[in-house]
Amino acid sequence: MSPYCALSMTKPMLCVGGMSVDIVEQCETGPWEGEKLRSVEARWQRGGHASNVSFVLSMLGARVEFLGVLSRSSMLRDILLEMERNCIDLSHCPRTDENPAFTIVMNERKTGCRTILQCSRNFPYVTIDDFRKLDLSLYGWVHFEARNKLDIIPMIRAILDYNNGRTERIQISLKVDSCYKENIDLFDMCDYLIFSRELALDLGWQTVQETCLQLAKDLPLPYSINVRRPCIICSWGPLGAGCLDNAGKYFELAASTKQKARDTYGVGECFTAAIIYALYVREMPLADAVALGNLVAGHKATSSGYNHISTLNTYPVTLTNVIDHRSENMSEDDEAEHVICRKIMNRKIQPSDGKLATKLLQRFDRSNYGPAEKDSSDDSEPHSHQEPKPVNMPSSSIRKSGTRVARISRKSVQLKAKLLRGSK
């Protein structure tokens, strides 16, 4: 299948992680000790990295499923209904009677600082037994968040065992935003490693390039050994993002700063979802996928929530790095399908405004095809209904005449038939 063909042919994606309830407070200034403040805006929404990534993927038009432990509490009823309305599959999620985890977020509008208070109670996490109930042949991409290493390693190994000996492999992506030393064993098990800027600063890495290169050094095997290595991606907020492909080539992409940022909470999830969408659904190169991630993340910051992401126009995209060639195993039919799909997907559409209407749809007017010669015998009868004699018309008039075109076509066919008989 050509990378330009229908997007609906891709398999669904799976996001594995947790879901919580986030209470977001917008304040003009941060609260001081012993001070009472009134928030400007307050709302509660769906939280959790994997659940937000799955929701943004559905906003971009991708087929996605979420796998995580869900609470039976009535607090999640509206959130689950919203996810089901956006065609997010929740059929394999285990349920529990415990109340969902909560997170309180306080945003200061003047300084842009954010304070996050997370619930310390350990909410149940999806286990390897829940993961083994899935049919892995139904998925083309699985995304994890690096939380419980002892639970995630068996899941990734199950995917690697499934990929062993198969040409159509399941891609694995991993988001790391905490516990660097505890999760370092997961880095070389995935195909795409998405790293957090906050964690990089905590480790003493000051730039996005330094972060990508240092992560590449921390991988157990060097580039000289021909083994599968993950592509490293790191967002650096308003300064853009950087990525390092599995061959060691580094790219740095500028951020999308067309509008003023209003709400940056959840920008990281939008960046991750857009990259997964671009790499898997759109089959874009790594650098172009990161550029699309910056675009979607910048658009999300212009408003609160995630629903406005569906209004972002991600087309057209100039595929500059796609190598257009015919392989040895490609048939002529596959090559024709490749060319046709590429022309249709990349065609330039312009409104006609009625100017391109064909003359065949207009009413026939004989005056458009030249005046007819008058016969001397018909001078006394100017209103005679006799057919006019043929005249020598210019080539433009001949092209307009349907009967003349038909005659020319028949003559050309007869001439070609004579030439073929003569050649035999």
mmCIF file with all atom_site columns, N, CA and C in Angstrom, residues 11-12 14 128 131-132 134-142 144 153-172 189 191 228 280:
data_model
loop_
_atom_site.group_PDB
_atom_site.id
_atom_site.type_symbol
_atom_site.label_atom_id
_atom_site.label_alt_id
_atom_site.label_comp_id
_atom_site.label_asym_id
_atom_site.label_entity_id
_atom_site.label_seq_id
_atom_site.pdbx_PDB_ins_code
_atom_site.Cartn_x
_atom_site.Cartn_y
_atom_site.Cartn_z
_atom_site.occupancy
_atom_site.B_iso_or_equiv
_atom_site.pdbx_formal_charge
_atom_site.auth_seq_id
_atom_site.auth_comp_id
_atom_site.auth_asym_id
_atom_site.auth_atom_id
_atom_site.pdbx_PDB_model_num
ATOM 1   N N  . LYS A 1 11  ? -4.305 -0.062  10.959 1.00 0.00 ? 11  LYS A N  1
ATOM 2   C CA . LYS A 1 11  ? -4.886 -0.716  12.136 1.00 0.00 ? 11  LYS A CA 1
ATOM 3   C C  . LYS A 1 11  ? -5.030 0.290   13.271 1.00 0.00 ? 11  LYS A C  1
ATOM 4   N N  . PRO A 1 12  ? -5.889 0.002   14.240 1.00 0.00 ? 12  PRO A N  1
ATOM 5   C CA . PRO A 1 12  ? -6.033 0.926   15.371 1.00 0.00 ? 12  PRO A CA 1
ATOM 6   C C  . PRO A 1 12  ? -4.762 0.991   16.206 1.00 0.00 ? 12  PRO A C  1
ATOM 7   N N  . LEU A 1 14  ? -3.128 1.581   20.177 1.00 0.00 ? 14  LEU A N  1
ATOM 8   C CA . LEU A 1 14  ? -3.456 1.245   21.560 1.00 0.00 ? 14  LEU A CA 1
ATOM 9   C C  . LEU A 1 14  ? -2.621 2.113   22.490 1.00 0.00 ? 14  LEU A C  1
ATOM 10  N N  . ILE A 1 128 ? -0.112 -7.358  33.356 1.00 0.00 ? 128 ILE A N  1
ATOM 11  C CA . ILE A 1 128 ? 0.202  -8.194  32.204 1.00 0.00 ? 128 ILE A CA 1
ATOM 12  C C  . ILE A 1 128 ? -0.918 -9.180  31.917 1.00 0.00 ? 128 ILE A C  1
ATOM 13  N N  . PHE A 1 131 ? -3.257 -7.394  29.744 1.00 0.00 ? 131 PHE A N  1
ATOM 14  C CA . PHE A 1 131 ? -2.680 -7.175  28.419 1.00 0.00 ? 131 PHE A CA 1
ATOM 15  C C  . PHE A 1 131 ? -2.720 -8.453  27.582 1.00 0.00 ? 131 PHE A C  1
ATOM 16  N N  . ARG A 1 132 ? -2.566 -9.604  28.203 1.00 0.00 ? 132 ARG A N  1
ATOM 17  C CA . ARG A 1 132 ? -2.561 -10.866 27.460 1.00 0.00 ? 132 ARG A CA 1
ATOM 18  C C  . ARG A 1 132 ? -3.929 -11.223 26.896 1.00 0.00 ? 132 ARG A C  1
ATOM 19  N N  . LEU A 1 134 ? -5.613 -9.317  25.068 1.00 0.00 ? 134 LEU A N  1
ATOM 20  C CA . LEU A 1 134 ? -5.754 -8.610  23.803 1.00 0.00 ? 134 LEU A CA 1
ATOM 21  C C  . LEU A 1 134 ? -5.265 -9.467  22.646 1.00 0.00 ? 134 LEU A C  1
ATOM 22  N N  . ASP A 1 135 ? -5.849 -9.234  21.488 1.00 0.00 ? 135 ASP A N  1
ATOM 23  C CA . ASP A 1 135 ? -5.383 -9.841  20.242 1.00 0.00 ? 135 ASP A CA 1
ATOM 24  C C  . ASP A 1 135 ? -4.450 -8.850  19.568 1.00 0.00 ? 135 ASP A C  1
ATOM 25  N N  . LEU A 1 136 ? -3.149 -9.080  19.670 1.00 0.00 ? 136 LEU A N  1
ATOM 26  C CA . LEU A 1 136 ? -2.171 -8.118  19.178 1.00 0.00 ? 136 LEU A CA 1
ATOM 27  C C  . LEU A 1 136 ? -2.207 -7.948  17.668 1.00 0.00 ? 136 LEU A C  1
ATOM 28  N N  . SER A 1 137 ? -2.782 -8.893  16.953 1.00 0.00 ? 137 SER A N  1
ATOM 29  C CA . SER A 1 137 ? -2.858 -8.756  15.496 1.00 0.00 ? 137 SER A CA 1
ATOM 30  C C  . SER A 1 137 ? -3.787 -7.633  15.058 1.00 0.00 ? 137 SER A C  1
ATOM 31  N N  . LEU A 1 138 ? -4.579 -7.088  15.982 1.00 0.00 ? 138 LEU A N  1
ATOM 32  C CA . LEU A 1 138 ? -5.521 -6.023  15.647 1.00 0.00 ? 138 LEU A CA 1
ATOM 33  C C  . LEU A 1 138 ? -4.898 -4.639  15.721 1.00 0.00 ? 138 LEU A C  1
ATOM 34  N N  . TYR A 1 139 ? -3.679 -4.526  16.235 1.00 0.00 ? 139 TYR A N  1
ATOM 35  C CA . TYR A 1 139 ? -3.078 -3.217  16.481 1.00 0.00 ? 139 TYR A CA 1
ATOM 36  C C  . TYR A 1 139 ? -1.826 -3.036  15.627 1.00 0.00 ? 139 TYR A C  1
ATOM 37  N N  . GLY A 1 140 ? -1.571 -1.777  15.291 1.00 0.00 ? 140 GLY A N  1
ATOM 38  C CA . GLY A 1 140 ? -0.366 -1.443  14.542 1.00 0.00 ? 140 GLY A CA 1
ATOM 39  C C  . GLY A 1 140 ? 0.609  -0.582  15.318 1.00 0.00 ? 140 GLY A C  1
ATOM 40  N N  . TRP A 1 141 ? 0.144  0.002   16.425 1.00 0.00 ? 141 TRP A N  1
ATOM 41  C CA . TRP A 1 141 ? 0.998  0.869   17.242 1.00 0.00 ? 141 TRP A CA 1
ATOM 42  C C  . TRP A 1 141 ? 0.522  0.759   18.688 1.00 0.00 ? 141 TRP A C  1
ATOM 43  N N  . VAL A 1 142 ? 1.477  0.661   19.632 1.00 0.00 ? 142 VAL A N  1
ATOM 44  C CA . VAL A 1 142 ? 1.164  0.618   21.062 1.00 0.00 ? 142 VAL A CA 1
ATOM 45  C C  . VAL A 1 142 ? 2.013  1.676   21.752 1.00 0.00 ? 142 VAL A C  1
ATOM 46  N N  . PHE A 1 144 ? 3.087  3.495   25.436 1.00 0.00 ? 144 PHE A N  1
ATOM 47  C CA . PHE A 1 144 ? 3.168  3.294   26.881 1.00 0.00 ? 144 PHE A CA 1
ATOM 48  C C  . PHE A 1 144 ? 3.640  4.584   27.540 1.00 0.00 ? 144 PHE A C  1
ATOM 49  N N  . ILE A 1 153 ? 7.476  -3.978  31.328 1.00 0.00 ? 153 ILE A N  1
ATOM 50  C CA . ILE A 1 153 ? 8.446  -4.851  30.653 1.00 0.00 ? 153 ILE A CA 1
ATOM 51  C C  . ILE A 1 153 ? 7.797  -6.123  30.115 1.00 0.00 ? 153 ILE A C  1
ATOM 52  N N  . PRO A 1 154 ? 6.963  -6.845  30.863 1.00 0.00 ? 154 PRO A N  1
ATOM 53  C CA . PRO A 1 154 ? 6.318  -8.029  30.267 1.00 0.00 ? 154 PRO A CA 1
ATOM 54  C C  . PRO A 1 154 ? 5.399  -7.687  29.091 1.00 0.00 ? 154 PRO A C  1
ATOM 55  N N  . MET A 1 155 ? 4.770  -6.514  29.122 1.00 0.00 ? 155 MET A N  1
ATOM 56  C CA . MET A 1 155 ? 3.912  -6.129  28.003 1.00 0.00 ? 155 MET A CA 1
ATOM 57  C C  . MET A 1 155 ? 4.728  -5.873  26.749 1.00 0.00 ? 155 MET A C  1
ATOM 58  N N  . ILE A 1 156 ? 5.836  -5.152  26.896 1.00 0.00 ? 156 ILE A N  1
ATOM 59  C CA . ILE A 1 156 ? 6.678  -4.887  25.733 1.00 0.00 ? 156 ILE A CA 1
ATOM 60  C C  . ILE A 1 156 ? 7.298  -6.178  25.205 1.00 0.00 ? 156 ILE A C  1
ATOM 61  N N  . ARG A 1 157 ? 7.678  -7.072  26.103 1.00 0.00 ? 157 ARG A N  1
ATOM 62  C CA . ARG A 1 157 ? 8.241  -8.354  25.651 1.00 0.00 ? 157 ARG A CA 1
ATOM 63  C C  . ARG A 1 157 ? 7.196  -9.176  24.904 1.00 0.00 ? 157 ARG A C  1
ATOM 64  N N  . ALA A 1 158 ? 5.942  -9.093  25.298 1.00 0.00 ? 158 ALA A N  1
ATOM 65  C CA . ALA A 1 158 ? 4.887  -9.793  24.573 1.00 0.00 ? 158 ALA A CA 1
ATOM 66  C C  . ALA A 1 158 ? 4.758  -9.254  23.148 1.00 0.00 ? 158 ALA A C  1
ATOM 67  N N  . ILE A 1 159 ? 4.917  -7.945  22.990 1.00 0.00 ? 159 ILE A N  1
ATOM 68  C CA . ILE A 1 159 ? 4.860  -7.356  21.644 1.00 0.00 ? 159 ILE A CA 1
ATOM 69  C C  . ILE A 1 159 ? 6.083  -7.754  20.832 1.00 0.00 ? 159 ILE A C  1
ATOM 70  N N  . LEU A 1 160 ? 7.258  -7.760  21.456 1.00 0.00 ? 160 LEU A N  1
ATOM 71  C CA . LEU A 1 160 ? 8.470  -8.157  20.735 1.00 0.00 ? 160 LEU A CA 1
ATOM 72  C C  . LEU A 1 160 ? 8.405  -9.623  20.309 1.00 0.00 ? 160 LEU A C  1
ATOM 73  N N  . ASP A 1 161 ? 7.835  -10.473 21.145 1.00 0.00 ? 161 ASP A N  1
ATOM 74  C CA . ASP A 1 161 ? 7.659  -11.871 20.751 1.00 0.00 ? 161 ASP A CA 1
ATOM 75  C C  . ASP A 1 161 ? 6.684  -11.992 19.585 1.00 0.00 ? 161 ASP A C  1
ATOM 76  N N  . TYR A 1 162 ? 5.666  -11.155 19.597 1.00 0.00 ? 162 TYR A N  1
ATOM 77  C CA . TYR A 1 162 ? 4.719  -11.174 18.464 1.00 0.00 ? 162 TYR A CA 1
ATOM 78  C C  . TYR A 1 162 ? 5.391  -10.693 17.184 1.00 0.00 ? 162 TYR A C  1
ATOM 79  N N  . ASN A 1 163 ? 6.253  -9.684  17.280 1.00 0.00 ? 163 ASN A N  1
ATOM 80  C CA . ASN A 1 163 ? 6.926  -9.141  16.090 1.00 0.00 ? 163 ASN A CA 1
ATOM 81  C C  . ASN A 1 163 ? 7.993  -10.066 15.538 1.00 0.00 ? 163 ASN A C  1
ATOM 82  N N  . ASN A 1 164 ? 8.454  -11.015 16.324 1.00 0.00 ? 164 ASN A N  1
ATOM 83  C CA . ASN A 1 164 ? 9.554  -11.878 15.901 1.00 0.00 ? 164 ASN A CA 1
ATOM 84  C C  . ASN A 1 164 ? 9.159  -12.688 14.669 1.00 0.00 ? 164 ASN A C  1
ATOM 85  N N  . GLY A 1 165 ? 9.897  -12.470 13.571 1.00 0.00 ? 165 GLY A N  1
ATOM 86  C CA . GLY A 1 165 ? 9.648  -13.191 12.338 1.00 0.00 ? 165 GLY A CA 1
ATOM 87  C C  . GLY A 1 165 ? 8.536  -12.634 11.487 1.00 0.00 ? 165 GLY A C  1
ATOM 88  N N  . ARG A 1 166 ? 7.975  -11.487 11.836 1.00 0.00 ? 166 ARG A N  1
ATOM 89  C CA . ARG A 1 166 ? 6.889  -10.896 11.059 1.00 0.00 ? 166 ARG A CA 1
ATOM 90  C C  . ARG A 1 166 ? 7.401  -9.664  10.315 1.00 0.00 ? 166 ARG A C  1
ATOM 91  N N  . THR A 1 167 ? 6.881  -9.475  9.114  1.00 0.00 ? 167 THR A N  1
ATOM 92  C CA . THR A 1 167 ? 7.225  -8.284  8.340  1.00 0.00 ? 167 THR A CA 1
ATOM 93  C C  . THR A 1 167 ? 6.384  -7.089  8.756  1.00 0.00 ? 167 THR A C  1
ATOM 94  N N  . GLU A 1 168 ? 5.139  -7.320  9.156  1.00 0.00 ? 168 GLU A N  1
ATOM 95  C CA . GLU A 1 168 ? 4.260  -6.247  9.612  1.00 0.00 ? 168 GLU A CA 1
ATOM 96  C C  . GLU A 1 168 ? 4.340  -6.168  11.139 1.00 0.00 ? 168 GLU A C  1
ATOM 97  N N  . ARG A 1 169 ? 5.238  -5.324  11.631 1.00 0.00 ? 169 ARG A N  1
ATOM 98  C CA . ARG A 1 169 ? 5.525  -5.244  13.042 1.00 0.00 ? 169 ARG A CA 1
ATOM 99  C C  . ARG A 1 169 ? 4.655  -4.199  13.729 1.00 0.00 ? 169 ARG A C  1
ATOM 100 N N  . ILE A 1 170 ? 4.468  -4.368  15.009 1.00 0.00 ? 170 ILE A N  1
ATOM 101 C CA . ILE A 1 170 ? 3.796  -3.380  15.845 1.00 0.00 ? 170 ILE A CA 1
ATOM 102 C C  . ILE A 1 170 ? 4.840  -2.390  16.342 1.00 0.00 ? 170 ILE A C  1
ATOM 103 N N  . GLN A 1 171 ? 4.616  -1.103  16.095 1.00 0.00 ? 171 GLN A N  1
ATOM 104 C CA . GLN A 1 171 ? 5.521  -0.062  16.561 1.00 0.00 ? 171 GLN A CA 1
ATOM 105 C C  . GLN A 1 171 ? 5.244  0.243   18.036 1.00 0.00 ? 171 GLN A C  1
ATOM 106 N N  . ILE A 1 172 ? 6.294  0.535   18.784 1.00 0.00 ? 172 ILE A N  1
ATOM 107 C CA . ILE A 1 172 ? 6.195  0.794   20.225 1.00 0.00 ? 172 ILE A CA 1
ATOM 108 C C  . ILE A 1 172 ? 6.767  2.174   20.503 1.00 0.00 ? 172 ILE A C  1
ATOM 109 N N  . MET A 1 189 ? 13.975 -0.953  24.353 1.00 0.00 ? 189 MET A N  1
ATOM 110 C CA . MET A 1 189 ? 12.946 -1.926  24.002 1.00 0.00 ? 189 MET A CA 1
ATOM 111 C C  . MET A 1 189 ? 11.859 -1.329  23.104 1.00 0.00 ? 189 MET A C  1
ATOM 112 N N  . ASP A 1 191 ? 10.546 1.595   19.926 1.00 0.00 ? 191 ASP A N  1
ATOM 113 C CA . ASP A 1 191 ? 10.969 2.158   18.639 1.00 0.00 ? 191 ASP A CA 1
ATOM 114 C C  . ASP A 1 191 ? 11.116 3.670   18.696 1.00 0.00 ? 191 ASP A C  1
ATOM 115 N N  . ARG A 1 228 ? 18.729 -2.743  16.428 1.00 0.00 ? 228 ARG A N  1
ATOM 116 C CA . ARG A 1 228 ? 17.626 -1.789  16.403 1.00 0.00 ? 228 ARG A CA 1
ATOM 117 C C  . ARG A 1 228 ? 17.746 -0.827  17.578 1.00 0.00 ? 228 ARG A C  1
ATOM 118 N N  . TYR A 1 280 ? 2.599  7.104   12.096 1.00 0.00 ? 280 TYR A N  1
ATOM 119 C CA . TYR A 1 280 ? 1.889  5.864   11.797 1.00 0.00 ? 280 TYR A CA 1
ATOM 120 C C  . TYR A 1 280 ? 0.815  6.056   10.732 1.00 0.00 ? 280 TYR A C  1
#
